[in-house]
PDB file of N, CA and C in Angstrom:
ATOM      1  N   MET A  20     119.241 134.171 125.761  1.00  0.00           N
ATOM      2  CA  MET A  20     118.446 133.326 125.346  1.00  0.00           C
ATOM      3  C   MET A  20     119.332 132.022 124.912  1.00  0.00           C
ATOM      4  N   ILE A  21     118.939 130.646 125.221  1.00  0.00           N
ATOM      5  CA  ILE A  21     119.634 129.484 125.294  1.00  0.00           C
ATOM      6  C   ILE A  21     119.660 129.400 123.906  1.00  0.00           C
ATOM      7  N   GLU A  22     118.523 129.249 123.374  1.00  0.00           N
ATOM      8  CA  GLU A  22     118.064 128.927 121.707  1.00  0.00           C
ATOM      9  C   GLU A  22     119.150 129.943 121.004  1.00  0.00           C
ATOM     10  N   LYS A  23     119.641 131.433 120.999  1.00  0.00           N
ATOM     11  CA  LYS A  23     120.404 132.071 120.697  1.00  0.00           C
ATOM     12  C   LYS A  23     121.912 131.646 120.220  1.00  0.00           C
ATOM     13  N   LYS A  24     122.255 130.949 121.539  1.00  0.00           N
ATOM     14  CA  LYS A  24     123.368 130.160 121.828  1.00  0.00           C
ATOM     15  C   LYS A  24     123.530 128.786 120.898  1.00  0.00           C
ATOM     16  N   SER A  25     122.599 128.145 120.757  1.00  0.00           N
ATOM     17  CA  SER A  25     122.653 126.673 120.456  1.00  0.00           C
ATOM     18  C   SER A  25     122.100 126.245 119.189  1.00  0.00           C
ATOM     19  N   ASN A  26     121.291 127.255 118.602  1.00  0.00           N
ATOM     20  CA  ASN A  26     120.822 127.535 117.263  1.00  0.00           C
ATOM     21  C   ASN A  26     120.019 126.519 117.481  1.00  0.00           C
ATOM     22  N   GLU A  27     119.099 126.001 118.712  1.00  0.00           N
ATOM     23  CA  GLU A  27     118.167 124.701 118.759  1.00  0.00           C
ATOM     24  C   GLU A  27     117.383 125.293 119.668  1.00  0.00           C
ATOM     25  N   VAL A  28     115.859 124.719 119.463  1.00  0.00           N
ATOM     26  CA  VAL A  28     114.513 125.139 120.221  1.00  0.00           C
ATOM     27  C   VAL A  28     114.136 124.142 120.596  1.00  0.00           C
ATOM     28  N   THR A  29     114.233 124.012 122.273  1.00  0.00           N
ATOM     29  CA  THR A  29     113.245 122.814 122.614  1.00  0.00           C
ATOM     30  C   THR A  29     111.989 123.092 123.100  1.00  0.00           C
ATOM     31  N   ILE A  30     111.255 122.085 122.710  1.00  0.00           N
ATOM     32  CA  ILE A  30     109.646 122.176 122.539  1.00  0.00           C
ATOM     33  C   ILE A  30     109.151 120.582 123.580  1.00  0.00           C
ATOM     34  N   THR A  31     108.792 120.893 125.098  1.00  0.00           N
ATOM     35  CA  THR A  31     108.922 120.026 125.996  1.00  0.00           C
ATOM     36  C   THR A  31     107.063 119.567 125.802  1.00  0.00           C
ATOM     37  N   ASP A  32     106.459 120.648 125.399  1.00  0.00           N
ATOM     38  CA  ASP A  32     104.798 120.531 125.773  1.00  0.00           C
ATOM     39  C   ASP A  32     103.831 119.977 124.658  1.00  0.00           C
ATOM     40  N   ILE A  33     104.637 119.188 123.659  1.00  0.00           N
ATOM     41  CA  ILE A  33     103.662 118.678 122.720  1.00  0.00           C
ATOM     42  C   ILE A  33     104.153 117.139 122.447  1.00  0.00           C
ATOM     43  N   ASP A  34     103.689 116.012 122.052  1.00  0.00           N
ATOM     44  CA  ASP A  34     104.135 114.777 121.754  1.00  0.00           C
ATOM     45  C   ASP A  34     105.103 115.020 120.358  1.00  0.00           C
ATOM     46  N   PRO A  35     106.391 114.305 120.252  1.00  0.00           N
ATOM     47  CA  PRO A  35     106.855 114.650 119.073  1.00  0.00           C
ATOM     48  C   PRO A  35     106.079 114.089 117.896  1.00  0.00           C
ATOM     49  N   GLU A  36     105.401 112.860 117.870  1.00  0.00           N
ATOM     50  CA  GLU A  36     104.433 112.539 116.854  1.00  0.00           C
ATOM     51  C   GLU A  36     103.487 113.340 116.477  1.00  0.00           C
ATOM     52  N   ILE A  37     103.225 114.235 117.295  1.00  0.00           N
ATOM     53  CA  ILE A  37     101.768 115.080 116.550  1.00  0.00           C
ATOM     54  C   ILE A  37     102.761 116.311 116.268  1.00  0.00           C
ATOM     55  N   PHE A  38     104.245 116.694 116.927  1.00  0.00           N
ATOM     56  CA  PHE A  38     104.618 117.725 116.062  1.00  0.00           C
ATOM     57  C   PHE A  38     105.075 117.258 114.708  1.00  0.00           C
ATOM     58  N   GLU A  39     105.694 116.356 114.875  1.00  0.00           N
ATOM     59  CA  GLU A  39     106.117 115.742 113.083  1.00  0.00           C
ATOM     60  C   GLU A  39     104.933 116.169 112.178  1.00  0.00           C
ATOM     61  N   LYS A  40     103.677 115.483 112.809  1.00  0.00           N
ATOM     62  CA  LYS A  40     102.489 115.917 111.903  1.00  0.00           C
ATOM     63  C   LYS A  40     102.490 116.956 111.568  1.00  0.00           C
ATOM     64  N   ILE A  41     102.717 117.913 112.558  1.00  0.00           N
ATOM     65  CA  ILE A  41     102.228 119.505 112.408  1.00  0.00           C
ATOM     66  C   ILE A  41     103.505 119.954 111.104  1.00  0.00           C
ATOM     67  N   LEU A  42     104.313 119.558 111.527  1.00  0.00           N
ATOM     68  CA  LEU A  42     105.674 120.140 110.473  1.00  0.00           C
ATOM     69  C   LEU A  42     105.248 119.424 109.011  1.00  0.00           C
ATOM     70  N   ARG A  43     104.980 118.282 109.143  1.00  0.00           N
ATOM     71  CA  ARG A  43     104.736 117.812 107.717  1.00  0.00           C
ATOM     72  C   ARG A  43     103.433 118.230 107.148  1.00  0.00           C
ATOM     73  N   TYR A  44     102.306 118.527 107.453  1.00  0.00           N
ATOM     74  CA  TYR A  44     101.728 119.556 107.236  1.00  0.00           C
ATOM     75  C   TYR A  44     101.916 121.095 106.963  1.00  0.00           C
ATOM     76  N   ILE A  45     102.401 121.643 107.095  1.00  0.00           N
ATOM     77  CA  ILE A  45     102.770 122.438 106.964  1.00  0.00           C
ATOM     78  C   ILE A  45     103.752 122.720 105.724  1.00  0.00           C
ATOM     79  N   TYR A  46     104.563 121.754 105.773  1.00  0.00           N
ATOM     80  CA  TYR A  46     105.307 121.954 104.333  1.00  0.00           C
ATOM     81  C   TYR A  46     104.694 120.795 102.963  1.00  0.00           C
ATOM     82  N   THR A  47     103.489 120.089 103.174  1.00  0.00           N
ATOM     83  CA  THR A  47     102.785 119.328 102.362  1.00  0.00           C
ATOM     84  C   THR A  47     101.517 119.687 102.340  1.00  0.00           C
ATOM     85  N   ASP A  48     101.057 120.306 103.480  1.00  0.00           N
ATOM     86  CA  ASP A  48      99.138 120.475 103.319  1.00  0.00           C
ATOM     87  C   ASP A  48      98.550 119.080 103.671  1.00  0.00           C
ATOM     88  N   GLN A  49      99.172 118.241 103.619  1.00  0.00           N
ATOM     89  CA  GLN A  49      98.826 116.576 104.323  1.00  0.00           C
ATOM     90  C   GLN A  49      99.168 116.307 105.576  1.00  0.00           C
ATOM     91  N   VAL A  50      98.437 115.056 105.978  1.00  0.00           N
ATOM     92  CA  VAL A  50      98.147 114.352 107.636  1.00  0.00           C
ATOM     93  C   VAL A  50      98.065 113.152 106.861  1.00  0.00           C
ATOM     94  N   SER A  51      99.089 112.748 107.222  1.00  0.00           N
ATOM     95  CA  SER A  51      99.033 111.113 107.605  1.00  0.00           C
ATOM     96  C   SER A  51      98.150 110.092 108.765  1.00  0.00           C
ATOM     97  N   ASP A  52      97.250 109.367 108.053  1.00  0.00           N
ATOM     98  CA  ASP A  52      96.895 108.699 109.567  1.00  0.00           C
ATOM     99  C   ASP A  52      95.459 109.845 110.552  1.00  0.00           C
ATOM    100  N   LEU A  53      94.996 110.758 109.608  1.00  0.00           N
ATOM    101  CA  LEU A  53      94.637 111.815 110.214  1.00  0.00           C
ATOM    102  C   LEU A  53      93.299 111.182 111.256  1.00  0.00           C
ATOM    103  N   GLU A  54      92.507 110.049 110.870  1.00  0.00           N
ATOM    104  CA  GLU A  54      91.212 109.811 111.815  1.00  0.00           C
ATOM    105  C   GLU A  54      92.087 109.385 113.294  1.00  0.00           C
ATOM    106  N   VAL A  55      93.284 108.688 112.885  1.00  0.00           N
ATOM    107  CA  VAL A  55      94.011 108.250 114.347  1.00  0.00           C
ATOM    108  C   VAL A  55      94.296 109.398 115.383  1.00  0.00           C
ATOM    109  N   VAL A  56      94.702 110.352 114.782  1.00  0.00           N
ATOM    110  CA  VAL A  56      95.525 111.568 115.594  1.00  0.00           C
ATOM    111  C   VAL A  56      94.091 112.806 115.637  1.00  0.00           C
ATOM    112  N   ALA A  57      93.056 112.737 115.025  1.00  0.00           N
ATOM    113  CA  ALA A  57      92.330 114.016 114.795  1.00  0.00           C
ATOM    114  C   ALA A  57      92.783 114.867 116.445  1.00  0.00           C
ATOM    115  N   ALA A  58      92.345 113.925 117.585  1.00  0.00           N
ATOM    116  CA  ALA A  58      91.882 114.385 118.411  1.00  0.00           C
ATOM    117  C   ALA A  58      93.067 115.738 119.196  1.00  0.00           C
ATOM    118  N   ARG A  59      94.062 114.781 119.034  1.00  0.00           N
ATOM    119  CA  ARG A  59      95.196 115.498 119.589  1.00  0.00           C
ATOM    120  C   ARG A  59      95.814 116.237 119.104  1.00  0.00           C
ATOM    121  N   LEU A  60      95.249 116.190 117.576  1.00  0.00           N
ATOM    122  CA  LEU A  60      96.372 117.179 116.463  1.00  0.00           C
ATOM    123  C   LEU A  60      95.551 118.342 116.548  1.00  0.00           C
ATOM    124  N   LEU A  61      94.052 118.269 117.074  1.00  0.00           N
ATOM    125  CA  LEU A  61      93.026 119.638 116.983  1.00  0.00           C
ATOM    126  C   LEU A  61      93.905 120.452 117.975  1.00  0.00           C
ATOM    127  N   GLU A  62      93.963 119.816 118.747  1.00  0.00           N
ATOM    128  CA  GLU A  62      94.487 120.504 120.373  1.00  0.00           C
ATOM    129  C   GLU A  62      96.058 121.251 120.155  1.00  0.00           C
ATOM    130  N   ALA A  63      96.762 120.406 119.377  1.00  0.00           N
ATOM    131  CA  ALA A  63      97.974 121.542 119.104  1.00  0.00           C
ATOM    132  C   ALA A  63      97.789 122.226 118.155  1.00  0.00           C
ATOM    133  N   ALA A  64      97.201 122.222 116.994  1.00  0.00           N
ATOM    134  CA  ALA A  64      96.226 123.144 116.139  1.00  0.00           C
ATOM    135  C   ALA A  64      96.019 123.952 116.904  1.00  0.00           C
ATOM    136  N   ASP A  65      94.657 124.144 117.494  1.00  0.00           N
ATOM    137  CA  ASP A  65      94.743 124.798 118.242  1.00  0.00           C
ATOM    138  C   ASP A  65      95.578 126.057 119.174  1.00  0.00           C
ATOM    139  N   LYS A  66      96.339 125.077 119.631  1.00  0.00           N
ATOM    140  CA  LYS A  66      97.487 126.082 120.733  1.00  0.00           C
ATOM    141  C   LYS A  66      98.374 126.767 119.678  1.00  0.00           C
ATOM    142  N   TYR A  67      98.613 126.494 118.281  1.00  0.00           N
ATOM    143  CA  TYR A  67      99.873 127.186 117.561  1.00  0.00           C
ATOM    144  C   TYR A  67      98.999 127.520 116.601  1.00  0.00           C
ATOM    145  N   GLN A  68      97.814 128.101 116.703  1.00  0.00           N
ATOM    146  CA  GLN A  68      96.877 128.964 115.875  1.00  0.00           C
ATOM    147  C   GLN A  68      96.861 128.648 114.168  1.00  0.00           C
ATOM    148  N   LEU A  69      96.884 127.153 114.348  1.00  0.00           N
ATOM    149  CA  LEU A  69      96.978 126.728 112.582  1.00  0.00           C
ATOM    150  C   LEU A  69      95.748 126.529 112.172  1.00  0.00           C
ATOM    151  N   LEU A  70      95.328 127.513 111.965  1.00  0.00           N
ATOM    152  CA  LEU A  70      93.646 127.034 111.636  1.00  0.00           C
ATOM    153  C   LEU A  70      93.107 126.427 110.429  1.00  0.00           C
ATOM    154  N   SER A  71      93.643 126.080 109.441  1.00  0.00           N
ATOM    155  CA  SER A  71      93.512 125.196 108.320  1.00  0.00           C
ATOM    156  C   SER A  71      93.755 123.739 109.047  1.00  0.00           C
ATOM    157  N   LEU A  72      94.439 123.437 109.793  1.00  0.00           N
ATOM    158  CA  LEU A  72      94.783 122.226 110.111  1.00  0.00           C
ATOM    159  C   LEU A  72      93.709 121.708 111.074  1.00  0.00           C
ATOM    160  N   LYS A  73      93.485 122.926 111.925  1.00  0.00           N
ATOM    161  CA  LYS A  73      92.131 122.799 112.910  1.00  0.00           C
ATOM    162  C   LYS A  73      91.044 122.098 112.033  1.00  0.00           C
ATOM    163  N   LYS A  74      90.684 122.423 110.804  1.00  0.00           N
ATOM    164  CA  LYS A  74      89.454 122.608 110.460  1.00  0.00           C
ATOM    165  C   LYS A  74      89.393 121.184 109.723  1.00  0.00           C
ATOM    166  N   LEU A  75      90.603 120.761 109.689  1.00  0.00           N
ATOM    167  CA  LEU A  75      90.692 119.448 108.779  1.00  0.00           C
ATOM    168  C   LEU A  75      90.718 118.478 110.104  1.00  0.00           C
ATOM    169  N   CYS A  76      91.130 118.957 111.098  1.00  0.00           N
ATOM    170  CA  CYS A  76      90.576 117.960 112.431  1.00  0.00           C
ATOM    171  C   CYS A  76      89.379 117.695 112.668  1.00  0.00           C
ATOM    172  N   GLU A  77      88.627 118.747 112.957  1.00  0.00           N
ATOM    173  CA  GLU A  77      87.680 118.860 113.032  1.00  0.00           C
ATOM    174  C   GLU A  77      86.631 118.209 112.166  1.00  0.00           C
ATOM    175  N   GLU A  78      86.982 118.370 111.057  1.00  0.00           N
ATOM    176  CA  GLU A  78      86.369 117.533 109.798  1.00  0.00           C
ATOM    177  C   GLU A  78      86.079 116.154 109.855  1.00  0.00           C
ATOM    178  N   ALA A  79      87.529 115.684 110.282  1.00  0.00           N
ATOM    179  CA  ALA A  79      87.632 114.281 110.622  1.00  0.00           C
ATOM    180  C   ALA A  79      86.953 113.730 112.127  1.00  0.00           C
ATOM    181  N   LEU A  80      86.707 114.511 112.850  1.00  0.00           N
ATOM    182  CA  LEU A  80      86.318 114.263 113.870  1.00  0.00           C
ATOM    183  C   LEU A  80      84.777 114.229 113.867  1.00  0.00           C
ATOM    184  N   MET A  81      84.213 115.146 113.412  1.00  0.00           N
ATOM    185  CA  MET A  81      83.002 114.857 112.954  1.00  0.00           C
ATOM    186  C   MET A  81      82.586 113.676 112.321  1.00  0.00           C
ATOM    187  N   ARG A  82      83.317 113.376 111.090  1.00  0.00           N
ATOM    188  CA  ARG A  82      83.229 112.125 110.602  1.00  0.00           C
ATOM    189  C   ARG A  82      83.040 110.731 110.792  1.00  0.00           C
ATOM    190  N   SER A  83      84.357 111.004 112.073  1.00  0.00           N
ATOM    191  CA  SER A  83      84.264 109.475 112.759  1.00  0.00           C
ATOM    192  C   SER A  83      83.638 109.280 113.922  1.00  0.00           C
ATOM    193  N   SER A  84      82.703 110.883 114.144  1.00  0.00           N
ATOM    194  CA  SER A  84      82.063 110.294 115.603  1.00  0.00           C
ATOM    195  C   SER A  84      80.641 109.420 114.966  1.00  0.00           C
ATOM    196  N   ASN A  85      80.615 108.601 116.628  1.00  0.00           N
ATOM    197  CA  ASN A  85      79.558 107.826 116.648  1.00  0.00           C
ATOM    198  C   ASN A  85      79.250 107.765 118.176  1.00  0.00           C
ATOM    199  N   ARG A  86      78.426 106.754 118.369  1.00  0.00           N
ATOM    200  CA  ARG A  86      77.680 106.997 119.870  1.00  0.00           C
ATOM    201  C   ARG A  86      78.998 106.596 120.793  1.00  0.00           C
ATOM    202  N   GLY A  87      79.849 105.367 120.486  1.00  0.00           N
ATOM    203  CA  GLY A  87      81.086 105.090 121.151  1.00  0.00           C
ATOM    204  C   GLY A  87      82.287 106.561 121.872  1.00  0.00           C
ATOM    205  N   ASN A  88      82.306 107.256 120.715  1.00  0.00           N
ATOM    206  CA  ASN A  88      83.229 108.631 121.250  1.00  0.00           C
ATOM    207  C   ASN A  88      82.550 109.774 121.190  1.00  0.00           C
ATOM    208  N   ILE A  89      81.288 109.922 121.240  1.00  0.00           N
ATOM    209  CA  ILE A  89      80.935 111.649 120.910  1.00  0.00           C
ATOM    210  C   ILE A  89      81.088 112.263 122.113  1.00  0.00           C
ATOM    211  N   ILE A  90      81.151 111.727 123.546  1.00  0.00           N
ATOM    212  CA  ILE A  90      81.351 112.289 124.365  1.00  0.00           C
ATOM    213  C   ILE A  90      83.027 112.607 124.876  1.00  0.00           C
ATOM    214  N   GLU A  91      83.679 111.804 124.302  1.00  0.00           N
ATOM    215  CA  GLU A  91      85.027 112.412 124.182  1.00  0.00           C
ATOM    216  C   GLU A  91      85.283 113.665 123.547  1.00  0.00           C
ATOM    217  N   ILE A  92      84.808 113.656 122.187  1.00  0.00           N
ATOM    218  CA  ILE A  92      84.517 114.767 121.427  1.00  0.00           C
ATOM    219  C   ILE A  92      84.023 115.601 121.632  1.00  0.00           C
ATOM    220  N   VAL A  93      82.881 115.818 122.179  1.00  0.00           N
ATOM    221  CA  VAL A  93      82.552 116.946 122.701  1.00  0.00           C
ATOM    222  C   VAL A  93      83.182 117.617 123.773  1.00  0.00           C
ATOM    223  N   ALA A  94      83.381 116.373 124.883  1.00  0.00           N
ATOM    224  CA  ALA A  94      84.646 117.274 125.917  1.00  0.00           C
ATOM    225  C   ALA A  94      85.330 117.857 125.402  1.00  0.00           C
ATOM    226  N   LEU A  95      86.195 117.407 124.258  1.00  0.00           N
ATOM    227  CA  LEU A  95      87.281 118.253 124.068  1.00  0.00           C
ATOM    228  C   LEU A  95      86.942 119.150 123.152  1.00  0.00           C
ATOM    229  N   ALA A  96      85.818 119.177 122.125  1.00  0.00           N
ATOM    230  CA  ALA A  96      85.289 120.889 121.684  1.00  0.00           C
ATOM    231  C   ALA A  96      84.953 121.621 122.974  1.00  0.00           C
ATOM    232  N   GLN A  97      84.682 121.341 124.053  1.00  0.00           N
ATOM    233  CA  GLN A  97      83.885 122.084 125.353  1.00  0.00           C
ATOM    234  C   GLN A  97      85.422 122.755 126.010  1.00  0.00           C
ATOM    235  N   ASN A  98      86.376 121.810 125.937  1.00  0.00           N
ATOM    236  CA  ASN A  98      87.546 122.596 126.786  1.00  0.00           C
ATOM    237  C   ASN A  98      88.600 123.287 125.770  1.00  0.00           C
ATOM    238  N   LEU A  99      87.853 123.204 124.147  1.00  0.00           N
ATOM    239  CA  LEU A  99      88.866 123.951 123.414  1.00  0.00           C
ATOM    240  C   LEU A  99      87.882 125.437 122.984  1.00  0.00           C
ATOM    241  N   LYS A 100      86.837 125.359 123.555  1.00  0.00           N
ATOM    242  CA  LYS A 100      85.676 126.281 123.131  1.00  0.00           C
ATOM    243  C   LYS A 100      85.249 126.202 121.752  1.00  0.00           C
ATOM    244  N   ASP A 101      85.388 125.079 120.870  1.00  0.00           N
ATOM    245  CA  ASP A 101      85.291 124.723 119.452  1.00  0.00           C
ATOM    246  C   ASP A 101      83.578 124.510 119.250  1.00  0.00           C
ATOM    247  N   TYR A 102      83.258 125.654 118.706  1.00  0.00           N
ATOM    248  CA  TYR A 102      81.664 125.205 118.618  1.00  0.00           C
ATOM    249  C   TYR A 102      80.993 124.820 117.463  1.00  0.00           C
ATOM    250  N   ALA A 103      82.327 124.428 116.362  1.00  0.00           N
ATOM    251  CA  ALA A 103      82.272 123.795 115.115  1.00  0.00           C
ATOM    252  C   ALA A 103      81.794 122.232 115.481  1.00  0.00           C
ATOM    253  N   ILE A 104      82.625 121.888 116.355  1.00  0.00           N
ATOM    254  CA  ILE A 104      82.521 120.447 116.566  1.00  0.00           C
ATOM    255  C   ILE A 104      81.058 120.306 117.593  1.00  0.00           C
ATOM    256  N   LYS A 105      80.978 121.392 118.514  1.00  0.00           N
ATOM    257  CA  LYS A 105      79.896 121.076 119.392  1.00  0.00           C
ATOM    258  C   LYS A 105      78.522 120.794 118.865  1.00  0.00           C
ATOM    259  N   CYS A 106      78.516 121.060 117.495  1.00  0.00           N
ATOM    260  CA  CYS A 106      77.192 121.118 116.846  1.00  0.00           C
ATOM    261  C   CYS A 106      77.282 119.755 115.914  1.00  0.00           C
ATOM    262  N   ILE A 107      78.081 118.874 116.642  1.00  0.00           N
ATOM    263  CA  ILE A 107      77.791 117.110 116.170  1.00  0.00           C
ATOM    264  C   ILE A 107      76.426 117.104 116.513  1.00  0.00           C
ATOM    265  N   HIS A 108      75.793 116.116 115.367  1.00  0.00           N
ATOM    266  CA  HIS A 108      74.181 115.373 116.064  1.00  0.00           C
ATOM    267  C   HIS A 108      73.998 114.102 115.220  1.00  0.00           C
ATOM    268  N   CYS A 109      74.350 113.069 116.176  1.00  0.00           N
ATOM    269  CA  CYS A 109      74.672 111.602 115.869  1.00  0.00           C
ATOM    270  C   CYS A 109      72.982 111.083 116.176  1.00  0.00           C
TER     271      CYS A 109
END
């Protein structure tokens, strides 16, 4: 394995900004600018099975949902099979 030789792990399937927010959340239990990155962060939290972060993102998306963005939020929920978000009523 390359990681064993170099002591590095290359992660190419996630935006560096989102990965940094995940790391900060893991160490501090806080996320800055959550409303701005909630959708992208939710996808990453789902992928890496970070359930408490996923719940935080779901709550942020539900708070910020409106007629202008509800289609995108429901599509994201459908893609992630996220039933908590699918129950949004505007």
